CSV table of C-alpha atoms in Angstrom, one decimal:
chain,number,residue,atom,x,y,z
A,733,UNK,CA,3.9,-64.4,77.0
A,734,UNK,CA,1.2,-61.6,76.9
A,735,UNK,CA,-0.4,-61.3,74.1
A,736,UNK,CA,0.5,-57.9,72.2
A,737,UNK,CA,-3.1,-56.4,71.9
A,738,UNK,CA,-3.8,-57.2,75.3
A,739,UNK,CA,-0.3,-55.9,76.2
A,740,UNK,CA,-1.4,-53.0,74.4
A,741,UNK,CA,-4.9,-51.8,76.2
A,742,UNK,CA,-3.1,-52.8,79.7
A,743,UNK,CA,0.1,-50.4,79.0
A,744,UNK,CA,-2.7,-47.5,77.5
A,745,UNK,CA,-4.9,-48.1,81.1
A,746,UNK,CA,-1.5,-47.8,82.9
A,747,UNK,CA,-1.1,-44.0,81.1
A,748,UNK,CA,-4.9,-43.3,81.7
A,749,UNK,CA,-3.7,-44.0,85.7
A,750,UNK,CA,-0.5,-42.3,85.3
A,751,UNK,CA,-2.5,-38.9,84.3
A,752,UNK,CA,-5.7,-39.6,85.9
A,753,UNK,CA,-3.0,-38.9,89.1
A,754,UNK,CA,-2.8,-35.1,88.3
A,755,UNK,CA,-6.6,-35.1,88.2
A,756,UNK,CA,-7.9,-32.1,90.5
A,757,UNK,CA,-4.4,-31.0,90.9
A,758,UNK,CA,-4.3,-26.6,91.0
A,759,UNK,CA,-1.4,-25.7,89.5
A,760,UNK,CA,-0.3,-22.1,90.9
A,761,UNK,CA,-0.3,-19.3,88.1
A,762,UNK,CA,3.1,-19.9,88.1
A,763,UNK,CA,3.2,-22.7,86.7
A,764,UNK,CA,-0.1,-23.0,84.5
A,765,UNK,CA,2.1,-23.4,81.7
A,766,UNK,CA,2.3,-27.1,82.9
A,767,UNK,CA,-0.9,-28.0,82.1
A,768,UNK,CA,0.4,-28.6,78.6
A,769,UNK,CA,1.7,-31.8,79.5
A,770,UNK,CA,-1.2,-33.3,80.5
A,771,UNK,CA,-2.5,-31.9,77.0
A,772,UNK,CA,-0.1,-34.1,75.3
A,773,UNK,CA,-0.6,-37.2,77.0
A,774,UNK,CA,-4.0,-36.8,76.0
A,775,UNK,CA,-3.2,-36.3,72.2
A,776,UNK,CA,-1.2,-39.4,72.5
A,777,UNK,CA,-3.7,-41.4,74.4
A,778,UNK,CA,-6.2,-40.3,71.3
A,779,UNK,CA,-3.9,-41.3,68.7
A,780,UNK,CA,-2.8,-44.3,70.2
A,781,UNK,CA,-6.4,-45.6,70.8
A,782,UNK,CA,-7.2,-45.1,67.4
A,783,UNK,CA,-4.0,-47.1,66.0
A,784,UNK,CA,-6.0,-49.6,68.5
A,785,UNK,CA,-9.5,-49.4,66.8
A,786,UNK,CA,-8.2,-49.2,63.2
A,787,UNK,CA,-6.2,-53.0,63.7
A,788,UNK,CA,-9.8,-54.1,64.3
A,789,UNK,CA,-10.9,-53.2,60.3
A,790,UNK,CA,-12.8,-50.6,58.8
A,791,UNK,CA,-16.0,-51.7,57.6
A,792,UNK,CA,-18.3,-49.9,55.2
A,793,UNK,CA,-21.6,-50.0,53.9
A,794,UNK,CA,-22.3,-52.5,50.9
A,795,UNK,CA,-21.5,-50.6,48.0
A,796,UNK,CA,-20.9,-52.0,44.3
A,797,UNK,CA,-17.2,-51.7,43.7
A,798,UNK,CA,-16.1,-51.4,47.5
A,799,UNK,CA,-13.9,-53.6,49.4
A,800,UNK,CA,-16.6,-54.2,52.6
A,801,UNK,CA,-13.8,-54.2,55.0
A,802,UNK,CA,-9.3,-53.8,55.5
A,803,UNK,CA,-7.5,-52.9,57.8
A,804,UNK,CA,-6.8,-49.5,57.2
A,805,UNK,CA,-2.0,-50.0,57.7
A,806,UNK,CA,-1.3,-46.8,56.3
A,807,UNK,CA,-3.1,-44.3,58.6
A,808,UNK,CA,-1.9,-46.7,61.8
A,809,UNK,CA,1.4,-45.6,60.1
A,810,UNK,CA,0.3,-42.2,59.6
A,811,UNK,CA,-0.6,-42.0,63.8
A,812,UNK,CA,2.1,-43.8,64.8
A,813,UNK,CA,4.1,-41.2,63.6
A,814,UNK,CA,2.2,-38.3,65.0
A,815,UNK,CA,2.4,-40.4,68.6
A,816,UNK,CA,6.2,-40.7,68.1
A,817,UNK,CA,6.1,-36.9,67.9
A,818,UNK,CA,4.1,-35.7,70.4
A,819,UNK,CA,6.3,-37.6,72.9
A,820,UNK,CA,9.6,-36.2,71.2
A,821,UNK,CA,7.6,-32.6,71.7
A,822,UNK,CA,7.0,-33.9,75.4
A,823,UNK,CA,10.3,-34.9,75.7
A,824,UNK,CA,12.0,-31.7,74.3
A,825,UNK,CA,10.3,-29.2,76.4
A,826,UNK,CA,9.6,-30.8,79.7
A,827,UNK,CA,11.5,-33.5,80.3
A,828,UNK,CA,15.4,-32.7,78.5
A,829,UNK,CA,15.5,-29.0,79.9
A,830,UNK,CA,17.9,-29.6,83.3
A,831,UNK,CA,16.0,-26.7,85.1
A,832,UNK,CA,12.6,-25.6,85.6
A,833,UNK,CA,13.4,-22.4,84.2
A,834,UNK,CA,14.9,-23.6,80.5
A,835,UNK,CA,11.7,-25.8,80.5
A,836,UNK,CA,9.2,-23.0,80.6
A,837,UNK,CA,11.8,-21.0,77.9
A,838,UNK,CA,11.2,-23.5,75.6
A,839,UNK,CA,7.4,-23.9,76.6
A,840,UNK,CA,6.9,-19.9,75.5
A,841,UNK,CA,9.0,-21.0,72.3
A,842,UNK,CA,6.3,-23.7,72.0
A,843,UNK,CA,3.5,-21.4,72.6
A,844,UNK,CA,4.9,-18.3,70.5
A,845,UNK,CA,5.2,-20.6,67.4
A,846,UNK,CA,1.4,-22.2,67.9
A,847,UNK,CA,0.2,-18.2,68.0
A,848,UNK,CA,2.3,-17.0,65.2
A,849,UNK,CA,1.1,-20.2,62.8
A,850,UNK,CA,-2.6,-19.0,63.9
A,851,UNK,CA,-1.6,-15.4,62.4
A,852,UNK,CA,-1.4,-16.1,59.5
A,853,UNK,CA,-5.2,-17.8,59.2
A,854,UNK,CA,-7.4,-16.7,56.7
A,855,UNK,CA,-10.3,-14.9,59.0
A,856,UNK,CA,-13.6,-14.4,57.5
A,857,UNK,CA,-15.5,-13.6,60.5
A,858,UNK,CA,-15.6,-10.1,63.0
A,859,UNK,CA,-15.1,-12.8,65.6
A,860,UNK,CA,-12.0,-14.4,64.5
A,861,UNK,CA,-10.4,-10.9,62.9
A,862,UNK,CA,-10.7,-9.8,66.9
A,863,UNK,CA,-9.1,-13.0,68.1
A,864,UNK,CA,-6.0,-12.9,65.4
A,865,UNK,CA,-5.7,-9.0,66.9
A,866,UNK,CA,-5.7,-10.0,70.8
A,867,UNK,CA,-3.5,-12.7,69.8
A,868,UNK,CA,-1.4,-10.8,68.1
A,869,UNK,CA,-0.7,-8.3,71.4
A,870,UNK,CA,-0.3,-11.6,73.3
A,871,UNK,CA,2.8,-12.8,70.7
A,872,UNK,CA,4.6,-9.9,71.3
A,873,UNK,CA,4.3,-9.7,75.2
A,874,UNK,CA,5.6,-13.5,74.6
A,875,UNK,CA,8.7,-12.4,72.4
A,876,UNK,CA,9.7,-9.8,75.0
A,877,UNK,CA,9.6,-12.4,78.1
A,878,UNK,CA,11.7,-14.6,75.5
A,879,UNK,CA,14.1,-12.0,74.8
A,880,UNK,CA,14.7,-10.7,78.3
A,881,UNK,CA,15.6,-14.4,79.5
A,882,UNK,CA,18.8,-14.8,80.6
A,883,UNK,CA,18.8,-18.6,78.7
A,884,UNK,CA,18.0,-16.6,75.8
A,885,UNK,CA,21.5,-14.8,75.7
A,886,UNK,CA,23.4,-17.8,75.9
A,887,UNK,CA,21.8,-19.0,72.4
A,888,UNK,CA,23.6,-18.3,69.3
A,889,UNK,CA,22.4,-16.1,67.0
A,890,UNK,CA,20.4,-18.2,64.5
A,891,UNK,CA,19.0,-19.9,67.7
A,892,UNK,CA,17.6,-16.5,68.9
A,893,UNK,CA,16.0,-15.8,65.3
A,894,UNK,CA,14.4,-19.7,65.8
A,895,UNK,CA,13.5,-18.5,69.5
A,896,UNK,CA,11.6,-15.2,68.3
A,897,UNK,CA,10.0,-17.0,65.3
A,898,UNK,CA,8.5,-19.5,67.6
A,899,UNK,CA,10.6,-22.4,65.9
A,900,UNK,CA,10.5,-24.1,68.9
A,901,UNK,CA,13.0,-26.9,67.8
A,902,UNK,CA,16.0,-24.8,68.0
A,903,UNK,CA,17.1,-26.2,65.0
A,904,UNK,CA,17.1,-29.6,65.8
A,905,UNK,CA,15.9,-32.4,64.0
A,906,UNK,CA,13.2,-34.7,65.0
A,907,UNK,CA,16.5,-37.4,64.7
A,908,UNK,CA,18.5,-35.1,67.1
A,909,UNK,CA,15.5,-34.8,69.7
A,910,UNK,CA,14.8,-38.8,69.4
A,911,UNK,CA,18.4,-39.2,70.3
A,912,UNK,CA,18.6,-36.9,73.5
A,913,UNK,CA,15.1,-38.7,74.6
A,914,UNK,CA,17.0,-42.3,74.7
A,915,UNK,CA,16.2,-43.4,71.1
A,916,UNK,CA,18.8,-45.3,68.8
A,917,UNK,CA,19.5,-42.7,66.2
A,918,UNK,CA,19.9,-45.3,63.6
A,919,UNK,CA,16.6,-47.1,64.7
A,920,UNK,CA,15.0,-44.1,64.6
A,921,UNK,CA,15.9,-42.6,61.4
A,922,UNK,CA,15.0,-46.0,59.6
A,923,UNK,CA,11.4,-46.5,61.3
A,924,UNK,CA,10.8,-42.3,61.0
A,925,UNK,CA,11.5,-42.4,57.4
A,926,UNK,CA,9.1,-45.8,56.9
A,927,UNK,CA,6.4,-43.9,59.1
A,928,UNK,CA,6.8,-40.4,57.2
A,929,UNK,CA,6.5,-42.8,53.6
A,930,UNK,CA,2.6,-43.3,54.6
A,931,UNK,CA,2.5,-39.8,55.9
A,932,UNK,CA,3.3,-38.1,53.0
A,933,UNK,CA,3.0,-40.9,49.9
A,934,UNK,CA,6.2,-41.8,49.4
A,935,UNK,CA,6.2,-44.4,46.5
A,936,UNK,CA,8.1,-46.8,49.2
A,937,UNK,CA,4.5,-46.2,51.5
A,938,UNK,CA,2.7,-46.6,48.0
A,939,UNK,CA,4.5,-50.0,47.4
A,940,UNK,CA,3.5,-51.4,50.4
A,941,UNK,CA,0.0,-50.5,49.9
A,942,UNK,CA,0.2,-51.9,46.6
A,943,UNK,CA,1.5,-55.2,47.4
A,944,UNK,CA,-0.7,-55.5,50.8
A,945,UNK,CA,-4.0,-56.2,48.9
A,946,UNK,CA,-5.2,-59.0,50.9
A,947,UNK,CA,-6.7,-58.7,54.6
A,948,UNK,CA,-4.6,-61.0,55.9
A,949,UNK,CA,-1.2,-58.6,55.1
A,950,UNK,CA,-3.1,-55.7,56.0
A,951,UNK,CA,-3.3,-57.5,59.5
A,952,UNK,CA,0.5,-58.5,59.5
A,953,UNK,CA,1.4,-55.0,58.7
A,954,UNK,CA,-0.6,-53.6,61.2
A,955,UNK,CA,0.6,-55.6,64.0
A,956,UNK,CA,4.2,-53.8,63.3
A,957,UNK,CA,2.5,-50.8,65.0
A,958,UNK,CA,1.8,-53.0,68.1
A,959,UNK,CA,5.0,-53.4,69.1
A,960,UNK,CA,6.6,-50.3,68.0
A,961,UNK,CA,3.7,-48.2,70.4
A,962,UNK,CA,4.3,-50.7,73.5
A,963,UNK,CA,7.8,-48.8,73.6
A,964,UNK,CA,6.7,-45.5,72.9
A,965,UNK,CA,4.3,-45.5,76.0
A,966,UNK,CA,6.8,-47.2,77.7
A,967,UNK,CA,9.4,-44.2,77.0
A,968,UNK,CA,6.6,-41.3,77.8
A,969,UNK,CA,5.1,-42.9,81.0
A,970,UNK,CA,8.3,-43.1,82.8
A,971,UNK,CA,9.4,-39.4,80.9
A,972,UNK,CA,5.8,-38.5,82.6
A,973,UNK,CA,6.3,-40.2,85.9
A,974,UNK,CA,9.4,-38.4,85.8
A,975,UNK,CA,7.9,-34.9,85.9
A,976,UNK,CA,5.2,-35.0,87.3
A,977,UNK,CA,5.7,-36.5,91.2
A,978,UNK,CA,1.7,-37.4,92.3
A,979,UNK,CA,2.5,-39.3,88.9
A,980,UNK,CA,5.2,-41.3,89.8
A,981,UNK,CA,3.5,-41.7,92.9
A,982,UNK,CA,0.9,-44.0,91.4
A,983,UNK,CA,3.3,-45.8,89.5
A,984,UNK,CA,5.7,-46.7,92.7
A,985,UNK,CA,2.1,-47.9,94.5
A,986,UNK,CA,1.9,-50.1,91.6
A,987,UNK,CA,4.6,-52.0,91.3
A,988,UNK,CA,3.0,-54.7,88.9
A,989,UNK,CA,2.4,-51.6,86.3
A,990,UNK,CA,5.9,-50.7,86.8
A,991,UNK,CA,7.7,-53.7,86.2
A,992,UNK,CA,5.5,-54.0,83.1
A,993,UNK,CA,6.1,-50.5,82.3
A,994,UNK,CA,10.1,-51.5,82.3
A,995,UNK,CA,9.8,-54.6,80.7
A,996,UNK,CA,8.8,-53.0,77.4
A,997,UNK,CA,11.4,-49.8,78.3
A,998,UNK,CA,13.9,-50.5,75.1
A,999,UNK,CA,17.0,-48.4,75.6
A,1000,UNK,CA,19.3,-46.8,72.7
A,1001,UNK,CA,22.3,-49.2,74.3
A,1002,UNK,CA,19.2,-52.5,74.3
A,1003,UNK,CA,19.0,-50.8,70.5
A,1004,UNK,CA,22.2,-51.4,69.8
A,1005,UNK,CA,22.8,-55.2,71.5
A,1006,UNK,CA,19.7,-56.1,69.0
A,1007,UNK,CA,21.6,-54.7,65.7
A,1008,UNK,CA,25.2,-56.7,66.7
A,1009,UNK,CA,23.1,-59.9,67.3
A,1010,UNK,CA,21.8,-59.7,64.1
């Protein structure tokens, strides 16, 4: 059996050759919008490396009163989640949209919200008062395209308020969007609750801290987050592959990645085997 951390680095190199793929790849104006996929996998290759350093220990400088070194469980909890949600963001907007067209609608959703949540920054520079205006010009040319989409008029009404606001979600849930990628819903709500404990102190994320005071724990906690990302790139490198054809490309010339890929490809119905054997 491989062992995880190894498993680990291989299935992150197999990303890095799933995207390195699209390198030098023009995408026609078109279809610039696009690019933002490769943007994610990069934020997900960045958080996911660091989950990879952090399992290693921080160490700091000898200071009276400091521990010299732990393994740092919560943040690896903290990034695990942000990972887990820049593939459900992936998955949302270019991968669950049947058509090309619904795909860039929700992209300009994407985008409007980004632009509007930048409005509202406090400028304190001639520079950046000028930027909030041209980007202010640029919002509304983005609500019009919105608005005159067909897709648009087949939303209901409090879909069309999220679509002009830039809530790009469409009122789902991060459990709803989970499900629709392939995710076990209950799975999912139990490890996104335990992740979003760390992220935002839950006293259950404060518990475990308190009770993981020895290296050793820290370690065993940790190596949770192992396993846990070994699906998650699993799920976006196939989702990936799936999009982008020069992608899938590479991974059908290596068919060693792919069967390794697979092999660690945990399906909502795999999910739910699992829970009855138990």
């Amino acid at each position: 059996m491989t062992d995880n951390r190894q498993a680990y680095i291989k299935m992150m190199s197999i990303l890095v050759g799933c995207t390195e793929a699209m390198c030098g790849k023009n995408f026609p104006a078109e279809l610039a919008w696009q690019v933002d996929a490769e943007n994610l996998a990069s934020k997900l290759f960045f958080h996911l490396g660091t989950v990879y350093q952090l399992q290693e220990g921080t160490t700091l400088p000898k200071i009276e009163g400091i521990i010299p070194q732990y393994v740092d469980f919560p943040s690896i909890s903290t990034l695990t989640r942000a990972a887990f949600e820049t593939f459900l963001c992936f998955h949302f907007i270019f991968i669950q949209p049947p058509t090309i067209e619904e795909k860039k609608f929700r992209h300009d959703i994407w985008k409007l919200g980004g632009l509007l949540e930048r409005q509202r920054f406090i400028t304190t520079t001639a520079e950046g008062a000028e930027k909030v205006r041209e980007e202010k010009v640029i919002c509304e040319r983005i609500k019009e395209n919105i608005m005159k989409n067909p897709i648009f008029e087949q939303l209901t009404e409090p879909r069309k308020k999220d679509a002009i606001k830039g809530k790009w979600r469409l009122g789902n849930q991060w459990v709803d969007i989970a499900a629709n990628s392939g995710n076990h819903k209950e799975f999912f709500i139990s490890l996104y609750a335990y992740l979003s404990s760390f992220a935002h102190s839950g006293h259950l994320g404060i518990i475990q801290f308190s009770q993981a005071t020895e290296r050793h724990l820290q370690v065993s906690l940790a190596k949770i987050y192992t396993s846990v990302n070994l699906t998650l790139m699993s799920h976006f490198i196939l989702a990936y592959c799936s999009f982008f054809e020069d992608a899938q490309t590479y991974l059908d010339n290596h068919e060693e990645h792919k069967y390794f890929v697979q092999t660690y490809f945990i399906t909502a119905e795999d999910w739910e085997q699992l829970i009855r054997r138990s």
